[in-house]
Amino acid sequence: MRVVALISGGKDSCYNMMQCVAAGHQVVALANLRPAENTGQTDELDSYMYQTVGHHAIDLYADALDLPLYRCFIKGTSVNTGREYTMCQEDEVEDLYRLLKLVKDKEGVEGVSVGAILSDYQRVRVEHVCRRLNLQPLAYLWRQNQEILLKEMISSNIQAIIIKVAAFGLDPDKHLGKTLDQVEPYLLELSEKYGVHVCGEGGEYETFTLDCPLFKKKIVVDSAEVVVHSADAFAPVAYLHFLKLHLENKAKSSGTFVVNSCSCEVSCNNDDIFPSSEEDEPEKNILVISKSLKPNSLDITKTFGSSGKSLSGYQWFSGITAHFLPSKDKNAQEAAREAFSSLQANMTSEGLKLKDIILVHLYVKSMEDFNVINSVYVTEFDLCPPARVCVETLLPDGVLFCIDCLAHKYDIATVDVLHDEKLVMHVQSISHWAPASIGPYSQSIKVGDVLYCAGQIALVPCTMRLVSGGIWTEAIVSLRHVERVIQAMSQKTALHHVITASCYVTDSKNIPIARSVWQKKLQECKKVEDSETYHDVTAVCGLLAVVVISHLPRDAAIEWHVVAVVDDPLQRKHFSMKMLSEGFQIECESVVSSSASCGSISLHLSLISPSTSQLDLGGPLHDLVAMFRQAVEKLSEDCSASPLSFRAFFKEDIFDAETLQTGLQEYLEKYLGKKTPALILVPVVDLPGTEVIHITCWLS
């Protein structure tokens, strides 16, 4: 795409420009914001957003790169400094909007090169501007390992010098004017000793690029003076003020250059991952149990339901359904709008708004309708949208989609609002980190100590195309995305902090592969932690449900969805139970976070003899819910969490869905009364082994 590069003169904006070219984009213009002449701060502005030191030399960039340069003055200040940005005309962010609008109008650009590495503050604001202008931000350096990144910049022949120092250990007399390769060993030493950001992401230092492989001419500094901004004894702040510079022609090059190969794609060795034993292979000889209605004849989604509200303000809503038959008058968009109106009305009756939703499960009848559904969905959720899981499953005829969602609203009278503050990760920039949320969903939302994540498929982050290499590669790449998202939300969080996980696959043969990759990744976490302490990694990690559905977004073979907790997995309470019930085995497993703020219960109903047919479900369903109540009671000894959702994945070719819905709802109400969770029925193609129902329950 045609790209404008936001430049400050520093190494990061320059190296990101190189990454854009390496990714096949065409940089057609440069853009820069500079201090207004009348501020009295002509060298450096006190800005949260922009590097302005060295801005006098930016005009030379245009000649060095032989590209048009667009510049505007910074007239605003840092007014709206919150975690999320909302439009404010006096804010310096609006200066960026005016600049990029000008470039878009003149040059017809579609993308913006941004050198952000770690600053959510800058990223959120650039993405806000890009969204308003329908431009795609390209931030290839985002969340990369800074030591590796600095080495890459040096090896890619970026000639940049230190032009500002502002950190303990950096001396104006020693370090100003030094090149990156000259200061790299010392920066690594400072990072080791004092936690200094090697790439200067904490404002420790700033750079100016004199040459890089994209430059047709190089910049030469003839003279400069040191300006001391603050003569602090421990961390003096000083910068170089360029007095005279000139351009020099470079020797003709081939026009090609090397950036380190993209790490987004991954190859894996199947020998490293051992598939589960044969008993985990899906059975294929289960007969129909009690099928009295034709497939897809019953609308299992006709009843709207909700859990009660938990002590800390959580509530789950289920059964929000878009009814649509193509032969009828209304179109699919109208059906979708009606469903959202229904959701809004039900939430309003509970004193909630759509913006209180933090997690959405979207089950669609056909992925072919996804774009239509999404066009309505995006109008309902704009800023800070909820995390979302989207899969195609075997919904009844006449149903376009079915939604269930978790909402949260602080009760200021009873909750420590600061502790339960909502943090949203909605990264829309293309990078090498994890897939951008180009759609109306966030990668993750953190409330209190819980991370609610979006579903992840194996998209290559820098191309947003599905990874090649088959199911093993897809399973590993998509789970790596999950790891990166939870780690970005909370630094020390890893896969063993997951408390509940659902894995959707499109083929029964992939069930053992999914389980194997999951176990291998947990074992890796185990090795990273103190190996003496982690004796049984499965006992403290999340409960995994693997289900087979008909279709996933982008024709993916696997999608992971997790909820994680920032706690101590070693201190979690974990227990399991099992019993026999009229030809079935019921197994139950529960885990409670070490903070006792939440928990997860997993139940499955399996046939003891795969060839049994015409069994009565009444007794087993009763026993299943009775065991669930037992688990809830046991959990409540350690925590005050309430059961919010009761998600029943069931084999669609086996059950009379109406019997299932009626039976489960009746027993849940009988045994749990006011604590009855929202019942969610999800018809699936297959489940592991001889399982016919797999239930996951979230407590908060």
Short mmCIF file of N, CA and C in Angstrom, two decimals, residues 46-109:
data_model
loop_
_atom_site.label_atom_id
_atom_site.label_comp_id
_atom_site.label_asym_id
_atom_site.label_seq_id
_atom_site.Cartn_x
_atom_site.Cartn_y
_atom_site.Cartn_z
N ASP A 46 7.79 20.13 25.56
CA ASP A 46 7.41 19.17 26.60
C ASP A 46 6.14 18.45 26.13
N SER A 47 6.33 17.40 25.32
CA SER A 47 5.19 16.72 24.70
C SER A 47 5.15 15.26 25.13
N TYR A 48 3.92 14.76 25.40
CA TYR A 48 3.74 13.34 25.71
C TYR A 48 3.85 12.49 24.43
N MET A 49 3.64 13.14 23.28
CA MET A 49 3.45 12.42 22.03
C MET A 49 4.65 12.43 21.09
N TYR A 50 5.35 13.56 21.01
CA TYR A 50 6.29 13.74 19.91
C TYR A 50 7.72 14.00 20.37
N GLN A 51 8.69 13.41 19.64
CA GLN A 51 10.10 13.77 19.83
C GLN A 51 10.34 15.01 18.98
N THR A 52 10.77 16.08 19.61
CA THR A 52 11.00 17.31 18.83
C THR A 52 12.46 17.74 18.84
N VAL A 53 13.27 17.17 19.73
CA VAL A 53 14.69 17.53 19.73
C VAL A 53 15.29 17.07 18.40
N GLY A 54 16.06 17.96 17.78
CA GLY A 54 16.65 17.65 16.47
C GLY A 54 15.75 18.00 15.30
N HIS A 55 14.61 18.64 15.57
CA HIS A 55 13.64 18.90 14.49
C HIS A 55 14.17 19.87 13.44
N HIS A 56 15.20 20.69 13.79
CA HIS A 56 15.76 21.64 12.82
C HIS A 56 16.34 20.91 11.61
N ALA A 57 16.77 19.67 11.83
CA ALA A 57 17.45 18.93 10.76
C ALA A 57 16.50 18.09 9.91
N ILE A 58 15.21 18.06 10.26
CA ILE A 58 14.25 17.18 9.58
C ILE A 58 14.11 17.51 8.10
N ASP A 59 14.25 18.82 7.74
CA ASP A 59 14.11 19.18 6.32
C ASP A 59 15.11 18.44 5.45
N LEU A 60 16.27 18.10 6.02
CA LEU A 60 17.28 17.38 5.25
C LEU A 60 16.83 15.95 4.93
N TYR A 61 15.93 15.41 5.76
CA TYR A 61 15.41 14.06 5.54
C TYR A 61 14.77 13.93 4.16
N ALA A 62 13.98 14.96 3.78
CA ALA A 62 13.28 14.92 2.50
C ALA A 62 14.27 14.77 1.36
N ASP A 63 15.37 15.54 1.41
CA ASP A 63 16.39 15.45 0.36
C ASP A 63 17.14 14.13 0.44
N ALA A 64 17.44 13.69 1.68
CA ALA A 64 18.19 12.44 1.85
C ALA A 64 17.40 11.25 1.28
N LEU A 65 16.08 11.27 1.46
CA LEU A 65 15.24 10.16 1.00
C LEU A 65 14.62 10.42 -0.37
N ASP A 66 14.74 11.68 -0.83
CA ASP A 66 14.13 12.09 -2.09
C ASP A 66 12.62 11.84 -2.07
N LEU A 67 11.99 12.30 -0.98
CA LEU A 67 10.53 12.15 -0.81
C LEU A 67 9.94 13.49 -0.36
N PRO A 68 8.67 13.74 -0.70
CA PRO A 68 8.03 14.97 -0.21
C PRO A 68 7.85 14.91 1.31
N LEU A 69 8.09 16.03 1.98
CA LEU A 69 7.95 16.11 3.44
C LEU A 69 6.83 17.09 3.78
N TYR A 70 5.90 16.62 4.59
CA TYR A 70 4.79 17.47 5.06
C TYR A 70 5.03 17.78 6.53
N ARG A 71 4.99 19.06 6.87
CA ARG A 71 5.22 19.45 8.27
C ARG A 71 4.12 20.39 8.75
N CYS A 72 3.74 20.24 9.99
CA CYS A 72 2.79 21.16 10.62
C CYS A 72 3.33 21.54 11.99
N PHE A 73 2.84 22.65 12.51
CA PHE A 73 3.23 23.08 13.86
C PHE A 73 2.37 22.38 14.90
N ILE A 74 2.98 22.11 16.07
CA ILE A 74 2.23 21.58 17.21
C ILE A 74 1.60 22.76 17.93
N LYS A 75 0.30 22.89 17.78
CA LYS A 75 -0.40 24.02 18.42
C LYS A 75 -1.07 23.61 19.73
N GLY A 76 -1.47 22.34 19.81
CA GLY A 76 -2.16 21.87 21.01
C GLY A 76 -1.18 21.45 22.10
N THR A 77 -1.73 21.01 23.22
CA THR A 77 -0.92 20.49 24.32
C THR A 77 -1.47 19.12 24.73
N SER A 78 -0.85 18.48 25.71
CA SER A 78 -1.34 17.17 26.18
C SER A 78 -2.53 17.40 27.11
N VAL A 79 -3.73 17.46 26.53
CA VAL A 79 -4.94 17.76 27.32
C VAL A 79 -5.58 16.46 27.82
N ASN A 80 -5.88 15.58 26.87
CA ASN A 80 -6.55 14.33 27.22
C ASN A 80 -5.48 13.25 27.43
N THR A 81 -5.06 13.08 28.68
CA THR A 81 -3.95 12.15 28.96
C THR A 81 -4.41 10.81 29.52
N GLY A 82 -5.70 10.50 29.37
CA GLY A 82 -6.23 9.23 29.89
C GLY A 82 -5.71 8.04 29.09
N ARG A 83 -6.03 6.85 29.58
CA ARG A 83 -5.58 5.63 28.91
C ARG A 83 -6.18 5.52 27.51
N GLU A 84 -7.44 5.90 27.38
CA GLU A 84 -8.08 5.94 26.06
C GLU A 84 -8.23 7.40 25.64
N TYR A 85 -8.13 7.65 24.34
CA TYR A 85 -8.23 9.02 23.85
C TYR A 85 -9.61 9.29 23.28
N THR A 86 -10.20 10.41 23.67
CA THR A 86 -11.42 10.88 23.02
C THR A 86 -11.11 12.27 22.46
N MET A 87 -11.72 12.59 21.35
CA MET A 87 -11.39 13.80 20.60
C MET A 87 -11.49 15.06 21.45
N CYS A 88 -10.46 15.90 21.35
CA CYS A 88 -10.43 17.16 22.11
C CYS A 88 -9.64 18.16 21.26
N GLN A 89 -10.30 19.21 20.79
CA GLN A 89 -9.70 20.11 19.80
C GLN A 89 -8.41 20.78 20.27
N GLU A 90 -8.26 20.97 21.60
CA GLU A 90 -7.06 21.65 22.11
C GLU A 90 -5.89 20.69 22.30
N ASP A 91 -6.13 19.40 22.06
CA ASP A 91 -5.07 18.41 22.29
C ASP A 91 -4.11 18.35 21.11
N GLU A 92 -2.83 18.06 21.42
CA GLU A 92 -1.81 17.96 20.38
C GLU A 92 -2.08 16.81 19.41
N VAL A 93 -2.90 15.85 19.80
CA VAL A 93 -3.25 14.74 18.91
C VAL A 93 -3.99 15.26 17.67
N GLU A 94 -4.78 16.32 17.84
CA GLU A 94 -5.54 16.87 16.72
C GLU A 94 -4.62 17.51 15.68
N ASP A 95 -3.42 17.93 16.10
CA ASP A 95 -2.43 18.43 15.13
C ASP A 95 -2.00 17.29 14.21
N LEU A 96 -1.86 16.08 14.77
CA LEU A 96 -1.52 14.91 13.97
C LEU A 96 -2.65 14.59 12.99
N TYR A 97 -3.88 14.71 13.44
CA TYR A 97 -5.04 14.47 12.57
C TYR A 97 -4.99 15.40 11.35
N ARG A 98 -4.76 16.69 11.62
CA ARG A 98 -4.73 17.67 10.52
C ARG A 98 -3.59 17.36 9.54
N LEU A 99 -2.43 16.96 10.09
CA LEU A 99 -1.27 16.65 9.26
C LEU A 99 -1.54 15.44 8.37
N LEU A 100 -2.05 14.35 8.98
CA LEU A 100 -2.28 13.14 8.20
C LEU A 100 -3.43 13.30 7.20
N LYS A 101 -4.40 14.12 7.54
CA LYS A 101 -5.50 14.39 6.60
C LYS A 101 -4.95 15.10 5.36
N LEU A 102 -4.05 16.06 5.60
CA LEU A 102 -3.43 16.79 4.50
C LEU A 102 -2.67 15.82 3.58
N VAL A 103 -1.86 14.93 4.20
CA VAL A 103 -1.07 13.98 3.40
C VAL A 103 -1.99 13.02 2.63
N LYS A 104 -3.05 12.55 3.29
CA LYS A 104 -3.97 11.63 2.61
C LYS A 104 -4.62 12.31 1.40
N ASP A 105 -5.05 13.56 1.60
CA ASP A 105 -5.70 14.30 0.50
C ASP A 105 -4.74 14.52 -0.67
N LYS A 106 -3.47 14.82 -0.35
CA LYS A 106 -2.49 15.16 -1.40
C LYS A 106 -1.87 13.92 -2.05
N GLU A 107 -1.59 12.89 -1.25
CA GLU A 107 -0.80 11.77 -1.75
C GLU A 107 -1.59 10.46 -1.92
N GLY A 108 -2.84 10.44 -1.44
CA GLY A 108 -3.66 9.23 -1.57
C GLY A 108 -3.09 8.04 -0.81
N VAL A 109 -2.52 8.31 0.39
CA VAL A 109 -1.92 7.20 1.16
C VAL A 109 -3.01 6.35 1.82
#
